[in-house]
């Protein structure tokens, strides 16, 4: 696994170098045409290939690169090839900001696709807002953000929790233990969860946060044994997902009595921990690898062919993939003339496409995505069984926990 990661890193680093060498042009920041010189369009790819969230971000890089390769193989966008400039921000928010500045200011990328944690998104946000560039963020996140410089293609809390929390309360009970990594995403996601639990008359028996990269859960396991909650609501991320599940399993706890309900455990972390450790636990997400649609079969087959038959797709790699096609649709709409970040943002508003999860749409008001919530239960083979799916796509409501605030095309409105 480590050596695979190393060789992939070398390959992607080489990819980045080749694309840089292939771009000796003088780029003019103020000219939109400079973003598409010599029949090429430069885009940044900013996912960690090392560090604690490489476990998931490496697969986001792969899905992004695959979509770019597919588009180029089919002739590019309006005849222009996409040139990805790949950087490794090493799971470190400060490095994310530094690499984002490089991609926008030195490489003159017209958009950057990147990041998993909200900590890293928050770190790059000032770069994109100051330079008026565009960041495409594929990860589920906590909402409460309104920026004209970010296109959000992952789920927000209402799209993961509105069906999930009442379903779990009804099925398992009202005593909940909240465990998350210690940063903004789990805290805001838990705020939303606590509002839903209060409406349902349910109780939070503990709310606990562990440092990013935490791998020693014995004290948490002891507290679980003592408290015996009905549901463990987990928003730990990265390597911690693997450690928590393995230690829960080794402690002999029973998912039938005390399941983990997660917003962050995908097929990818399950592949790393082994299906046995995840079997019986639940995840809410708009996409699972087993989803039965022609678009998903095509995506999964292509992914395995490109990256290896043992590789999995999941609810963050899927938006990493389809957002490149949304970018393509937006640039196509511009008919090859003005492809500045501003023009792309305006063109992507209201764009729809049939993604592997179903038809998705960019909401013009807030640049978030209409998505298809599903509830899955992990099986010992490492795949999820889909137990419930919404009848319709669900609107993104990034400020649902803050009802007097609304993200609009003109910015955040208070009422
Ligand atoms: C996350 O930090 N948005 C998973």
PDB file of N, CA, C and O and ligand atoms in Angstrom, residues 116-121 137 139-142 183-186 189 235 237 263-264, ligand 1:
ATOM      1  N   UNK A 116     -10.117  17.737   0.771  1.00  0.00           N
ATOM      2  CA  UNK A 116     -11.078  16.925   1.513  1.00  0.00           C
ATOM      3  C   UNK A 116     -11.545  17.657   2.769  1.00  0.00           C
ATOM      4  O   UNK A 116     -12.722  17.955   2.904  1.00  0.00           O
ATOM      5  N   UNK A 117     -10.634  17.991   3.677  1.00  0.00           N
ATOM      6  CA  UNK A 117     -11.121  18.559   4.946  1.00  0.00           C
ATOM      7  C   UNK A 117     -11.572  20.018   4.776  1.00  0.00           C
ATOM      8  O   UNK A 117     -11.065  20.765   3.942  1.00  0.00           O
ATOM      9  N   UNK A 118     -12.522  20.371   5.640  1.00  0.00           N
ATOM     10  CA  UNK A 118     -12.974  21.766   5.659  1.00  0.00           C
ATOM     11  C   UNK A 118     -11.864  22.678   6.141  1.00  0.00           C
ATOM     12  O   UNK A 118     -11.820  23.858   5.777  1.00  0.00           O
ATOM     13  N   UNK A 119     -10.955  22.137   6.970  1.00  0.00           N
ATOM     14  CA  UNK A 119      -9.827  22.949   7.423  1.00  0.00           C
ATOM     15  C   UNK A 119      -8.986  23.377   6.217  1.00  0.00           C
ATOM     16  O   UNK A 119      -8.557  24.534   6.127  1.00  0.00           O
ATOM     17  N   UNK A 120      -8.796  22.478   5.264  1.00  0.00           N
ATOM     18  CA  UNK A 120      -7.992  22.842   4.094  1.00  0.00           C
ATOM     19  C   UNK A 120      -8.781  23.767   3.161  1.00  0.00           C
ATOM     20  O   UNK A 120      -8.208  24.688   2.564  1.00  0.00           O
ATOM     21  N   UNK A 121     -10.109  23.532   3.057  1.00  0.00           N
ATOM     22  CA  UNK A 121     -10.906  24.451   2.220  1.00  0.00           C
ATOM     23  C   UNK A 121     -10.876  25.867   2.810  1.00  0.00           C
ATOM     24  O   UNK A 121     -10.719  26.849   2.094  1.00  0.00           O
ATOM     25  N   UNK A 137     -14.976  22.068  -4.985  1.00  0.00           N
ATOM     26  CA  UNK A 137     -14.779  21.285  -3.760  1.00  0.00           C
ATOM     27  C   UNK A 137     -15.748  20.091  -3.755  1.00  0.00           C
ATOM     28  O   UNK A 137     -16.965  20.274  -3.685  1.00  0.00           O
ATOM     29  N   UNK A 139     -16.182  17.557  -1.572  1.00  0.00           N
ATOM     30  CA  UNK A 139     -16.359  16.818  -0.317  1.00  0.00           C
ATOM     31  C   UNK A 139     -17.627  17.235   0.421  1.00  0.00           C
ATOM     32  O   UNK A 139     -17.980  18.419   0.427  1.00  0.00           O
ATOM     33  N   UNK A 140     -18.270  16.255   1.072  1.00  0.00           N
ATOM     34  CA  UNK A 140     -19.335  16.558   2.020  1.00  0.00           C
ATOM     35  C   UNK A 140     -18.769  17.539   3.038  1.00  0.00           C
ATOM     36  O   UNK A 140     -17.597  17.458   3.423  1.00  0.00           O
ATOM     37  N   UNK A 141     -19.579  18.497   3.473  1.00  0.00           N
ATOM     38  CA  UNK A 141     -19.047  19.438   4.471  1.00  0.00           C
ATOM     39  C   UNK A 141     -20.182  20.003   5.297  1.00  0.00           C
ATOM     40  O   UNK A 141     -21.346  19.669   5.097  1.00  0.00           O
ATOM     41  N   UNK A 142     -19.847  20.915   6.221  1.00  0.00           N
ATOM     42  CA  UNK A 142     -20.778  21.366   7.248  1.00  0.00           C
ATOM     43  C   UNK A 142     -21.701  22.499   6.819  1.00  0.00           C
ATOM     44  O   UNK A 142     -22.553  22.929   7.611  1.00  0.00           O
ATOM     45  N   UNK A 183     -12.107  19.610  14.575  1.00  0.00           N
ATOM     46  CA  UNK A 183     -12.007  20.791  13.711  1.00  0.00           C
ATOM     47  C   UNK A 183     -13.415  21.193  13.298  1.00  0.00           C
ATOM     48  O   UNK A 183     -14.395  20.621  13.780  1.00  0.00           O
ATOM     49  N   UNK A 184     -13.501  22.180  12.420  1.00  0.00           N
ATOM     50  CA  UNK A 184     -14.802  22.820  12.183  1.00  0.00           C
ATOM     51  C   UNK A 184     -15.867  21.863  11.648  1.00  0.00           C
ATOM     52  O   UNK A 184     -17.041  21.933  12.050  1.00  0.00           O
ATOM     53  N   UNK A 185     -15.485  20.951  10.738  1.00  0.00           N
ATOM     54  CA  UNK A 185     -16.507  20.114  10.104  1.00  0.00           C
ATOM     55  C   UNK A 185     -17.312  19.281  11.110  1.00  0.00           C
ATOM     56  O   UNK A 185     -18.545  19.370  11.148  1.00  0.00           O
ATOM     57  N   UNK A 186     -16.644  18.459  11.955  1.00  0.00           N
ATOM     58  CA  UNK A 186     -17.440  17.653  12.883  1.00  0.00           C
ATOM     59  C   UNK A 186     -18.265  18.513  13.856  1.00  0.00           C
ATOM     60  O   UNK A 186     -19.393  18.152  14.199  1.00  0.00           O
ATOM     61  N   UNK A 189     -21.298  19.899  11.962  1.00  0.00           N
ATOM     62  CA  UNK A 189     -22.170  18.767  11.580  1.00  0.00           C
ATOM     63  C   UNK A 189     -22.911  18.265  12.823  1.00  0.00           C
ATOM     64  O   UNK A 189     -24.096  17.944  12.772  1.00  0.00           O
ATOM     65  N   UNK A 235     -18.043  11.421  13.117  1.00  0.00           N
ATOM     66  CA  UNK A 235     -17.531  12.338  12.092  1.00  0.00           C
ATOM     67  C   UNK A 235     -16.002  12.428  12.214  1.00  0.00           C
ATOM     68  O   UNK A 235     -15.417  13.478  11.953  1.00  0.00           O
ATOM     69  N   UNK A 237     -12.355  11.598  10.710  1.00  0.00           N
ATOM     70  CA  UNK A 237     -11.963  11.551   9.291  1.00  0.00           C
ATOM     71  C   UNK A 237     -10.578  10.921   9.120  1.00  0.00           C
ATOM     72  O   UNK A 237      -9.804  10.809  10.078  1.00  0.00           O
ATOM     73  N   UNK A 263     -20.918   9.888   8.599  1.00  0.00           N
ATOM     74  CA  UNK A 263     -21.066  10.711   7.397  1.00  0.00           C
ATOM     75  C   UNK A 263     -19.768  10.701   6.597  1.00  0.00           C
ATOM     76  O   UNK A 263     -19.662  11.360   5.567  1.00  0.00           O
ATOM     77  N   UNK A 264     -18.762   9.993   7.113  1.00  0.00           N
ATOM     78  CA  UNK A 264     -17.426  10.071   6.507  1.00  0.00           C
ATOM     79  C   UNK A 264     -16.805   8.702   6.197  1.00  0.00           C
ATOM     80  O   UNK A 264     -15.689   8.656   5.706  1.00  0.00           O
TER      81      UNK A 264
HETATM   82  C1  LIG B   1     -14.808  17.642   5.807  1.00  0.00           C
HETATM   83  O1  LIG B   1     -13.902  18.133   6.529  1.00  0.00           O
HETATM   84  N1  LIG B   1     -15.557  18.455   5.072  1.00  0.00           N
HETATM   85  C2  LIG B   1     -15.023  16.204   5.756  1.00  0.00           C
END
